[in-house]
Coordinates of C-alpha atoms and ligand atoms in Angstrom, one line a residue:
Chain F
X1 CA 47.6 35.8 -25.0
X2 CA 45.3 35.9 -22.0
X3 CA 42.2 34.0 -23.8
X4 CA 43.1 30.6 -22.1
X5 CA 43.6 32.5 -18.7
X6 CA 40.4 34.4 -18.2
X7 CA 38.7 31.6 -16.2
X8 CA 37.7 32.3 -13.1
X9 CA 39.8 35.1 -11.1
X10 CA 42.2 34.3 -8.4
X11 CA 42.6 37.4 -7.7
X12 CA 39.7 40.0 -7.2
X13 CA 38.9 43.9 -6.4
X14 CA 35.6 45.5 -6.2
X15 CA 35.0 48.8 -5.6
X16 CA 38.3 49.0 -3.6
X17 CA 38.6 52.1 -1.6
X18 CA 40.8 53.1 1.1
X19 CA 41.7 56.5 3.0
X20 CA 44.2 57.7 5.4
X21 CA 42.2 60.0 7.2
X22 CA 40.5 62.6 5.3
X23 CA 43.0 61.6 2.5
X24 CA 41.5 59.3 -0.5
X25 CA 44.1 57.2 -1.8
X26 CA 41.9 54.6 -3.5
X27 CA 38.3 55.8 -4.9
X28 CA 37.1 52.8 -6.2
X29 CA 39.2 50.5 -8.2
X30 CA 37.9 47.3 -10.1
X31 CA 41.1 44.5 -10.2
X32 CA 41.0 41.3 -11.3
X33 CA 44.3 38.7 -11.6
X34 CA 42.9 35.5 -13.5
X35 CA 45.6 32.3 -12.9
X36 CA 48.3 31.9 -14.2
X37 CA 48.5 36.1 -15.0
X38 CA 50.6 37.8 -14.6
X39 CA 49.6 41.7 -14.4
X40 CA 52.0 44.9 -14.6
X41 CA 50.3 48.2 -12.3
X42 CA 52.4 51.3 -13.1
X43 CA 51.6 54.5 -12.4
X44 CA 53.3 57.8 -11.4
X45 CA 54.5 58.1 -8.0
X46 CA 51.7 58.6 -5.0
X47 CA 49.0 57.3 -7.4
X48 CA 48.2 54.7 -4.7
X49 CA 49.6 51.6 -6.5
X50 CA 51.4 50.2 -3.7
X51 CA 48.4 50.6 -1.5
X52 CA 46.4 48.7 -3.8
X53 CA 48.8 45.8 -3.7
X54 CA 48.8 46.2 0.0
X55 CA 45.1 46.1 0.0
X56 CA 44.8 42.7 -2.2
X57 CA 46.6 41.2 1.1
X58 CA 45.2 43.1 3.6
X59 CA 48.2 44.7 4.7
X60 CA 46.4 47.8 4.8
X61 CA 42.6 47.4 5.7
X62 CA 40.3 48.7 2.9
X63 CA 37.9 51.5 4.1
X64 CA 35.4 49.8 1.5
X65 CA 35.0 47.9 -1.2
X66 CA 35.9 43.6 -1.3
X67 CA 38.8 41.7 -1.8
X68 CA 38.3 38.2 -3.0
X69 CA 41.0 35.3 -3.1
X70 CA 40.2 32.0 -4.5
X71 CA 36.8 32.5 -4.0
X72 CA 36.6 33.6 -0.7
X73 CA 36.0 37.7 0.3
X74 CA 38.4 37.8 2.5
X75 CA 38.4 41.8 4.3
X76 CA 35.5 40.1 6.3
X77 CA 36.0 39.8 9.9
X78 CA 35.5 36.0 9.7
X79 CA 38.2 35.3 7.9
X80 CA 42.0 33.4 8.7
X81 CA 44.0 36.9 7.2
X82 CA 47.3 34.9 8.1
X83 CA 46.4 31.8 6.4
X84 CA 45.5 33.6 3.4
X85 CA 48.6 35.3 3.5
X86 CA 50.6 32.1 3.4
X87 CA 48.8 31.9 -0.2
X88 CA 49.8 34.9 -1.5
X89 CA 54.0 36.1 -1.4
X90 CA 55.0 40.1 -1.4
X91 CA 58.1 40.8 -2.1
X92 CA 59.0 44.7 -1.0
X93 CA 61.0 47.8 -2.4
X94 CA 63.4 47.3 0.2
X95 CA 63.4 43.6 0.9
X96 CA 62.6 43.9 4.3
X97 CA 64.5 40.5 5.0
X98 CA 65.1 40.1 8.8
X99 CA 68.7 40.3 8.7
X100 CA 69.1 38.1 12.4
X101 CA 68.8 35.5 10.9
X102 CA 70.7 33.6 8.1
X103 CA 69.7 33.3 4.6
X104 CA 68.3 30.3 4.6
X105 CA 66.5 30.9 8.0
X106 CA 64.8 33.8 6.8
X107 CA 63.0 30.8 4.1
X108 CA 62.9 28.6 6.4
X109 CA 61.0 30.8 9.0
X110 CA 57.2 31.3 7.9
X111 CA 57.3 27.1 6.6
X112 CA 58.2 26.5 10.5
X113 CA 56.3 29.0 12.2
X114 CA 53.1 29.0 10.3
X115 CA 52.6 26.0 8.2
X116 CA 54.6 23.6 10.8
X117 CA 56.4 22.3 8.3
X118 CA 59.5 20.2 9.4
X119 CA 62.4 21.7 10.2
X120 CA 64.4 19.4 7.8
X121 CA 62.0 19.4 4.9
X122 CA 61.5 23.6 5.2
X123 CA 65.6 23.6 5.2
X124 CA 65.2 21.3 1.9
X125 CA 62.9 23.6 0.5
X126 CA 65.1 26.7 1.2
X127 CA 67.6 24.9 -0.6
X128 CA 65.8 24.2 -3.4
X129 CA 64.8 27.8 -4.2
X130 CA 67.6 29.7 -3.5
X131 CA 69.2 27.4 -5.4
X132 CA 67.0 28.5 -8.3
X133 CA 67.5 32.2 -7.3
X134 CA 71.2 31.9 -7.8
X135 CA 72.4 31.8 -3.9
X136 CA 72.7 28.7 -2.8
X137 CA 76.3 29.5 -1.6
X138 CA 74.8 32.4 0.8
X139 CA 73.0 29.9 2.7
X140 CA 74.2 31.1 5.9
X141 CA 75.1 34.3 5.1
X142 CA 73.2 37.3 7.3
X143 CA 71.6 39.6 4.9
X144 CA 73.7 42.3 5.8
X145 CA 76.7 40.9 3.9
X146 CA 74.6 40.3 0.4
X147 CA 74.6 42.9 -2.3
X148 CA 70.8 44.5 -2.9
X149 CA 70.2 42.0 -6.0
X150 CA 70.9 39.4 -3.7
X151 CA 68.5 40.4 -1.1
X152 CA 65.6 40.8 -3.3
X153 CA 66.5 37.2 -4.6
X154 CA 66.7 35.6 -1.2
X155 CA 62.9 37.9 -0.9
X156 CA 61.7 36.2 -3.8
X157 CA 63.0 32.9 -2.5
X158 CA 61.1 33.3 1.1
X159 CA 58.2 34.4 0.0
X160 CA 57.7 31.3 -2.7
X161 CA 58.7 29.0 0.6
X162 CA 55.1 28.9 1.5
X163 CA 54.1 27.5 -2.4
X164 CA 51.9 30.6 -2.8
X165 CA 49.1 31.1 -5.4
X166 CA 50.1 34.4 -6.3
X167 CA 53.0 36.9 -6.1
X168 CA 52.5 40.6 -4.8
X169 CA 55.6 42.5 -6.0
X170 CA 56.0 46.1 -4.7
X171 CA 58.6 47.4 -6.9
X172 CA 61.0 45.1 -6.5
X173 CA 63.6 46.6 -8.4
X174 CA 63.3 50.5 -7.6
X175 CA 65.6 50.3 -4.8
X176 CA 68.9 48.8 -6.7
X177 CA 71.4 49.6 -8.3
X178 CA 71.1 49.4 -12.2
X179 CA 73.5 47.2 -12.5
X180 CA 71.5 44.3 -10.0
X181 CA 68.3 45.3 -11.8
X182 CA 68.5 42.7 -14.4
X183 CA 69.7 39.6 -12.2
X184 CA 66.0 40.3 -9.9
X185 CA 64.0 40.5 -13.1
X186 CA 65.7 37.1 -14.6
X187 CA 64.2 35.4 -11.4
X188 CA 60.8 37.4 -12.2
X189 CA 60.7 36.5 -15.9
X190 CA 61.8 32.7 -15.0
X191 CA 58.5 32.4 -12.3
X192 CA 56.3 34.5 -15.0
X193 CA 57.3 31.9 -17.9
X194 CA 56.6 28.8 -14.8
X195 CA 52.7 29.7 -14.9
X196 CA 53.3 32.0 -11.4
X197 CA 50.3 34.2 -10.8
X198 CA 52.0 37.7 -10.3
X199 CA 50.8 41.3 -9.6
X200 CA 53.6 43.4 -10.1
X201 CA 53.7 47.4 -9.3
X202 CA 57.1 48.5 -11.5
X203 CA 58.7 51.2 -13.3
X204 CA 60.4 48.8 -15.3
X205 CA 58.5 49.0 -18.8
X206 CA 61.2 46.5 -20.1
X207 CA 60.0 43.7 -17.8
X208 CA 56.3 44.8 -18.2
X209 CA 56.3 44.5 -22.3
X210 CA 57.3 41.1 -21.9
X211 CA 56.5 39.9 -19.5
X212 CA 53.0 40.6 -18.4
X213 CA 50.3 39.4 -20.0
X214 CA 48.1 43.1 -19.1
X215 CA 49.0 46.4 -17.9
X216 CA 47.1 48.4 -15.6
X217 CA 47.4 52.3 -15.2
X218 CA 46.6 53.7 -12.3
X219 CA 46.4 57.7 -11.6
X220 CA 45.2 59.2 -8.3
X221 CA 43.8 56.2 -6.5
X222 CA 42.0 54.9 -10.0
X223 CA 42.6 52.6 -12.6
X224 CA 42.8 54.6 -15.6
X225 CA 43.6 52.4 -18.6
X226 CA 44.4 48.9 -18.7
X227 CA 45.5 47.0 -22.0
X228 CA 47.9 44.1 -23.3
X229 CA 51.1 45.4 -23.4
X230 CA 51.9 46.0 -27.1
X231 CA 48.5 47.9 -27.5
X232 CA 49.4 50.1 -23.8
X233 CA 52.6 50.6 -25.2
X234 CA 52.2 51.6 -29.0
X235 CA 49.0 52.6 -28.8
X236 CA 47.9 54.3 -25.2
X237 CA 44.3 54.6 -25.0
X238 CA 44.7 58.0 -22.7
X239 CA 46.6 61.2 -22.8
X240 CA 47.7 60.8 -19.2
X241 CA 49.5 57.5 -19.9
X242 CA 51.1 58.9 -22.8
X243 CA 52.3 61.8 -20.7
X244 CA 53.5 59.1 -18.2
X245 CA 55.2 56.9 -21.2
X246 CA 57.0 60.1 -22.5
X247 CA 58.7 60.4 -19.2
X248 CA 60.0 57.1 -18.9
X249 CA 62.9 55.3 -20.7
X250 CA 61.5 52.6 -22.0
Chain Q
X20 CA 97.1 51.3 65.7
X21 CA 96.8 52.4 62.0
X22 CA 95.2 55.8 61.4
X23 CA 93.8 54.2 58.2
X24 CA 92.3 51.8 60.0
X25 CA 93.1 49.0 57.2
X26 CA 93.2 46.4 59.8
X27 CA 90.3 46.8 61.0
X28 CA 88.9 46.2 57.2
X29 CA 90.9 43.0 57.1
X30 CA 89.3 41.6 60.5
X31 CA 86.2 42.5 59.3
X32 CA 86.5 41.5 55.5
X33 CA 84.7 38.6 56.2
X34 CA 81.4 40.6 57.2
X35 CA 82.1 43.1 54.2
X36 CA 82.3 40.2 51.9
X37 CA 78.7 38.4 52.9
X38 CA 77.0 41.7 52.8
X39 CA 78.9 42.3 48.8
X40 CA 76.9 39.0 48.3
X41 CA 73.7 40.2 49.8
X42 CA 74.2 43.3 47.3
X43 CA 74.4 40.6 44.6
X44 CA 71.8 38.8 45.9
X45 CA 69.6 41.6 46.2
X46 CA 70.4 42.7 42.9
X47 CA 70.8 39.8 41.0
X48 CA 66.9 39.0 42.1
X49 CA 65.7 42.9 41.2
X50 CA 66.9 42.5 38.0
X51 CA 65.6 39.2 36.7
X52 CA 61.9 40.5 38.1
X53 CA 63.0 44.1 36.7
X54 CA 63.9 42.7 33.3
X55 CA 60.4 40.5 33.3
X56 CA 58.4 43.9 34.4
X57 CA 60.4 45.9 31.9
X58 CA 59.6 43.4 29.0
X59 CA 55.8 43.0 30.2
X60 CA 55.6 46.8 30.6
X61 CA 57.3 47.4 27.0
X62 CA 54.9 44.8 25.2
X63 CA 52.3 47.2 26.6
X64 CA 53.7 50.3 25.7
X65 CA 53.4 49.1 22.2
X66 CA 49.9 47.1 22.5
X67 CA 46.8 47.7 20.3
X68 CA 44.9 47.7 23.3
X69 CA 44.7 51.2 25.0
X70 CA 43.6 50.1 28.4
X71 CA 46.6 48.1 28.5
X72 CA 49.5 51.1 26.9
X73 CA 47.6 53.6 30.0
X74 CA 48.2 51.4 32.3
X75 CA 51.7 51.1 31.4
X76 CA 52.3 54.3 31.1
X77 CA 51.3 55.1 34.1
X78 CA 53.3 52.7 36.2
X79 CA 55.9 54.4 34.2
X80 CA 55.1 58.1 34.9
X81 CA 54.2 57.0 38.9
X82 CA 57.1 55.4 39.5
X83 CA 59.8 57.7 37.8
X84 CA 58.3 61.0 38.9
X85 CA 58.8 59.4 42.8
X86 CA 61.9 59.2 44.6
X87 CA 63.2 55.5 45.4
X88 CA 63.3 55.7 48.4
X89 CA 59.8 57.3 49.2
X90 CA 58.7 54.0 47.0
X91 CA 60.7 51.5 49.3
X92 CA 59.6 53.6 53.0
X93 CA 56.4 53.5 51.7
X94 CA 55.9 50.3 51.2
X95 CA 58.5 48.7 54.6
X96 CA 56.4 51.2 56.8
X97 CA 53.2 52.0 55.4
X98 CA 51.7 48.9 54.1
X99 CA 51.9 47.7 57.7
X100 CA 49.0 50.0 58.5
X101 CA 47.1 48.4 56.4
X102 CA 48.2 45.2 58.2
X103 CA 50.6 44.6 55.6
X104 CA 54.2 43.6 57.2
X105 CA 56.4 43.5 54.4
X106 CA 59.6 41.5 55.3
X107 CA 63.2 43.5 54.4
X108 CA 64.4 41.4 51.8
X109 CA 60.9 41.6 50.0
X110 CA 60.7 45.4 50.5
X111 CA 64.0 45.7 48.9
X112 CA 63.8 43.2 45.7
X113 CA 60.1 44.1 45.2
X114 CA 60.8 47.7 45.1
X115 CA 63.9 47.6 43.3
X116 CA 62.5 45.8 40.5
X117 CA 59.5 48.0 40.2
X118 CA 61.4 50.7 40.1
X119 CA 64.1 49.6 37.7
X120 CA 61.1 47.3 35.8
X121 CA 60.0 51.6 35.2
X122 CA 63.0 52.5 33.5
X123 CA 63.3 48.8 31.4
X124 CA 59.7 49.5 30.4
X125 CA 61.0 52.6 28.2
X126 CA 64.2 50.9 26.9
X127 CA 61.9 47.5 25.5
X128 CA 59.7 50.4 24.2
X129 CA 62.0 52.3 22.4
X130 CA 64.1 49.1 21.0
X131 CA 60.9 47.6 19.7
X132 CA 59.8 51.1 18.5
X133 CA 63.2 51.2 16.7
X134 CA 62.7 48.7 14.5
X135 CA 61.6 49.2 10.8
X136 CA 57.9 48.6 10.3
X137 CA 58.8 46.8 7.0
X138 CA 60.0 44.0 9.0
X139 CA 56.6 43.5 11.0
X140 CA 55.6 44.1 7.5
X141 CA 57.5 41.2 5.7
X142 CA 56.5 39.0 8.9
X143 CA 52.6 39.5 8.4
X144 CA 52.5 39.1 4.5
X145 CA 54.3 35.8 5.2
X146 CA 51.2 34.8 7.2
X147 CA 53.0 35.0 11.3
X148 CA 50.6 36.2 13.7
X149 CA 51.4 39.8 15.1
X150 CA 52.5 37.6 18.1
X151 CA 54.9 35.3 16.2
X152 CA 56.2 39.0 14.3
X153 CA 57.1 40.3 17.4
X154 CA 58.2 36.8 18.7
X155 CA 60.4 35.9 16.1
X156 CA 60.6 38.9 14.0
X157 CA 60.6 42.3 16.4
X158 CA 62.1 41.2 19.4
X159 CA 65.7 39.4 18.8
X160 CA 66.3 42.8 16.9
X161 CA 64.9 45.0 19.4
X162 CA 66.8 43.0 21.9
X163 CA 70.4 43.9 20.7
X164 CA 69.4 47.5 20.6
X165 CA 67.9 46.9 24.1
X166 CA 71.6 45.9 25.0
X167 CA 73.4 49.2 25.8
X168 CA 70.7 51.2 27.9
X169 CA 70.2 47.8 29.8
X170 CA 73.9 47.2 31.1
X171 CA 73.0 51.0 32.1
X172 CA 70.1 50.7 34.0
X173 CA 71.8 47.1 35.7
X174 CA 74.3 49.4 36.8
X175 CA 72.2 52.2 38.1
X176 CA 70.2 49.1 39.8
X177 CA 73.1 47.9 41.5
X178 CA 74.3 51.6 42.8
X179 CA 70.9 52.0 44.4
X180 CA 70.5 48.2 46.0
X181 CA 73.0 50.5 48.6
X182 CA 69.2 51.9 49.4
X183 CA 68.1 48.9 50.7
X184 CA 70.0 49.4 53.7
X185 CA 67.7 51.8 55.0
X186 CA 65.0 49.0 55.7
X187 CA 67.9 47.0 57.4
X188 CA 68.7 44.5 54.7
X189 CA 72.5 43.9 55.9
X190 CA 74.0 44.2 52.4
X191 CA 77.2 45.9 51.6
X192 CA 76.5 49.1 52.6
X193 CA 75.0 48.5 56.1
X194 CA 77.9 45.9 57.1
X195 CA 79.8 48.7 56.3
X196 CA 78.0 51.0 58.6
X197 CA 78.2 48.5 61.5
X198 CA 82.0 48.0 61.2
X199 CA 82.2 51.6 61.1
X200 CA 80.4 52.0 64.1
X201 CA 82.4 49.7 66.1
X202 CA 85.8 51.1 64.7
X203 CA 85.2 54.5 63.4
X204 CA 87.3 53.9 60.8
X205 CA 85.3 55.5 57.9
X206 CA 88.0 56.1 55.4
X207 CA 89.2 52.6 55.2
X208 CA 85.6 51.1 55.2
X209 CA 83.7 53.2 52.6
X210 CA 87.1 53.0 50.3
X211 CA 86.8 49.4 50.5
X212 CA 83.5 49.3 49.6
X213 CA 83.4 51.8 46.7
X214 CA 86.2 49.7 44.8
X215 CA 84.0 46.2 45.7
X216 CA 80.4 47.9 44.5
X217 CA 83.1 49.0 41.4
X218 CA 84.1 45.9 40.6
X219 CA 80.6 44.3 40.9
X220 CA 79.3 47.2 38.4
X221 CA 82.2 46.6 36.2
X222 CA 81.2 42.8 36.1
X223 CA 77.8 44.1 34.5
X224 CA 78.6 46.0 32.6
X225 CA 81.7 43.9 31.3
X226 CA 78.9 41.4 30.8
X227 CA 76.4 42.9 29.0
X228 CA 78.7 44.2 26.9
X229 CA 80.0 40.8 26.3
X230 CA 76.6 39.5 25.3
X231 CA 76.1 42.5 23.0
X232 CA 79.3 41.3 20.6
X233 CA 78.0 38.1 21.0
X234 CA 74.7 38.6 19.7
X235 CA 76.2 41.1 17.0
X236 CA 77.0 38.8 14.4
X237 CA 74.7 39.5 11.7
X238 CA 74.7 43.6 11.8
Ligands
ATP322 N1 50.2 54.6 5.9 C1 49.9 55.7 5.3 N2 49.4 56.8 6.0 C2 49.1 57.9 5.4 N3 49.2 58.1 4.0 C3 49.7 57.1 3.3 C4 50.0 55.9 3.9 N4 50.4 55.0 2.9 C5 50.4 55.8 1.8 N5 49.9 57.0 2.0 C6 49.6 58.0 1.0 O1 48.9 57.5 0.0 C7 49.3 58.0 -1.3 C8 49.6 56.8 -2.2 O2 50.6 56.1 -1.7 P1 51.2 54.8 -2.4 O3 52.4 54.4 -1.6 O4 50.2 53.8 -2.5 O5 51.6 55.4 -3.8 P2 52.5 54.7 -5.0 O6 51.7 54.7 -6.2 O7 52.9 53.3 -4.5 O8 53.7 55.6 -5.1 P3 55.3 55.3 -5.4 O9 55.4 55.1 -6.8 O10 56.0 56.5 -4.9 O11 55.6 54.1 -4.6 C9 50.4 58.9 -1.1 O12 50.0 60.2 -1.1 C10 50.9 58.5 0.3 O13 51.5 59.6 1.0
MG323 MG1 54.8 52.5 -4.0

């Protein structure tokens, strides 16, 4: 599935490290995301999967190790972090959306303030995708007033304002309730099946199976086993992700 | 004559009224330069740089652990030994904005300390700088949290602008002094003036709390 994908990676980790103090959260993890992949990290709870993610857009500074993106290393101190970051989206557990200001203001923010996009043309935009996420009547709703499916949509829909290369999603569906799990992962699977580059940490084995095109496990700050998904899932390669598949529904 | 002495208030009014609006005056000014110290000295408290958070802190700590009025003495009649002559009116905005730019300080602290760090977060992974964050992102929010405390401390500034009077800025409390002392009629005078400096701190308060609705829209 991945053979026409594995050109060269958009998204790369070497040797990736990163403490908190004395504490080792990642001991050296190898990543890659080739284009167009889309790539499911699960992993029990404090195994340093959303630190990874974190580290891929240098929200949290690697203690060693590289980070490349499009084939720059970008933890170098040379380097434009925030204009990388307009290349890369994250969408959060809890949606983080800044709820001063109005749906489509919290799109149209980052084209405005960062990218100098027109203020007409980033409104357009914000239109346009939360349109496609299903809330184009919430334009100028406060996030407040929308319902935690909602929020993660209008998340998804700011964070693809910018056009990014690649998608950073941090759970994005741990924090609902069930019954708003499935509208967030029908915007995930529709960007998957557009060609979306996506890194997505989940507990939703569901969504992984079908829609990512490799899982990665990772167990105490290191990536433990890695497959497609119908080999990971009938066929795990190491007792510790079977002990981890036994205790999830999937 | 009356043994209340309310005619000597209404002769006089006019006098008590000017000095209300050097009160205002006084601390109309000490707030606007208060409010600008307490948002400089807040963005410091919360600065990567440490040079710039000690410094902060300690214009904090030195000018709450110090009496007001040691503060505003010090500067009417000790500067002038260094050749310093500090005029009243400067004396008494300057200090009352340092001090009350103290006390701000620790309100824009704590309301930008209060916000979640997922929305700094969500700002930096959408590529603003940890300026425009805390531009566009950090302070509006902080701001309506700043709301409450700040309609405090205005009203705290404009109880002790009746300091001021002690460097001879004729506001309301002083013109009340000086009628007294040509009248003696202390009961009508310093009731008159307690219900005018309570309608000016109602106003601000009124106010801010006005703005705060205002602003509230979105929680
Ligand atoms: N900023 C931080 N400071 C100190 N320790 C941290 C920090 N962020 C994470 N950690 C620690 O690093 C470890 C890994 O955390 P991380 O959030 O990456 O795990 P996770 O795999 O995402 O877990 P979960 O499934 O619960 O989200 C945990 O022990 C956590 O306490
Ligand atoms: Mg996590």
């Amino acid at each position: 599935m991945t053979d026409d994908r594995n050109g060269t990676p958009i998204i790369e980790a070497r040797g990736l490290r990163k403490s908190f103090g004395p504490h080792e959260v990642l001991k050296g993890v190898d990543l890659s995301v080739a284009r167009g992949e889309v790539l499911a990290i699960i992993g029990p709870s404090g195994s340093g999967k959303s630190t990874l993610l974190r580290c891929l857009n240098l929200l949290e500074q690697p203690t060693a190790g590289e980070v490349w993106f499009e084939g720059t290393r970008i933890n170098n101190p040379g380097v434009d972090v925030n204009r990388v970051r307009t290349r890369m989206g994250m969408v959060f557990q809890l949606f983080n959306l800044f709820p001063h200001l109005t749906v489509v203001n919290n799109v149209t923010l980052a084209q405005e303030k960062v990218l100098h996009i027109s203020r007409r043309e980033a409104e357009e935009r914000a239109r346009a995708l939360l349109a496609k996420v299903g809330l184009a009547a919430k334009e100028h709703a406060y996030p407040n007033s929308l319902s935690g499916g909602q929020k993660q949509r209008v998340a998804i829909a700011r964070a693809l304002a910018l056009r990014p290369a690649v998608m950073l999603f941090d759970e994005p569906t741990s924090a609902l309730d069930p019954e708003m799990v499935q509208e967030v992962l029908a915007a995930m699977d529709e960007l998957a099946q557009e060609g979306m580059t996506m890194a997505v940490v989940t507990h939703e084995m569901g969504f992984a199976r079908r829609a990512a095109d490799r899982i990665v496990f990772v167990d105490e700050g290191r990536i433990v086993a890695e497959a497609p998904p119908e080999r990971f899932f009938s066929a795990p390669e190491s007792e510790r992700v079977r002990q981890f598949l036994e205790k999830i529904p999937t | 004559m009356n043994s209340l002495g309310l005619e000597a208030v209404e002769k006089s009014f006019p006098l008590l009224l000017h000095g209300a609006l050097v009160t205002i005056e006084v601390t109309a000014m000490a707030l606007v330069l208060g409010a600008l110290a307490g948002l400089l000295g807040g963005l410091a408290r919360v600065s990567p740089l440490a040079p710039l958070r000690g410094l902060a802190a300690a214009y904090v700590s030195v000018i709450r652990g110090t009496p007001f009025i040691v503060q505003l003495f010090f500067v009417y009649y000790a500067f002038p030994q260094l050749g310093l002559q500090v005029p009243p009116m400067v004396a008494a905005v300057g200090c009352l904005a340092v001090y009350s730019g103290a006390y701000q300080t620790e309100i824009v602290r704590g309301a930008i300390e209060s916000i979640e760090r997922g929305q700094v977060e969500a700002a930096r992974s959408l590529g603003l700088s940890a300026g425009q964050a805390m531009r566009y992102v950090v302070l509006p929010q902080a701001f309506l949290r700043m709301l409450p405390p700040l309609g405090n401390e205005f009203v705290a500034l404009t109880k002790n602008s009746a300091l001021v009077s002690l460097v001879t800025v004729q506001e309301l409390l002083l013109s009340a002094q000086l009628i007294i002392s040509a009248t003696f009629q202390n009961f009508a005078v310093y009731l008159t003036i307690g219900v005018m400096y309570y309608i000016i701190t109602s106003v601000v308060s009124t106010g801010t709390q006005l703005l705060e609705r205002r602003l509230k829209v979105y929680v």
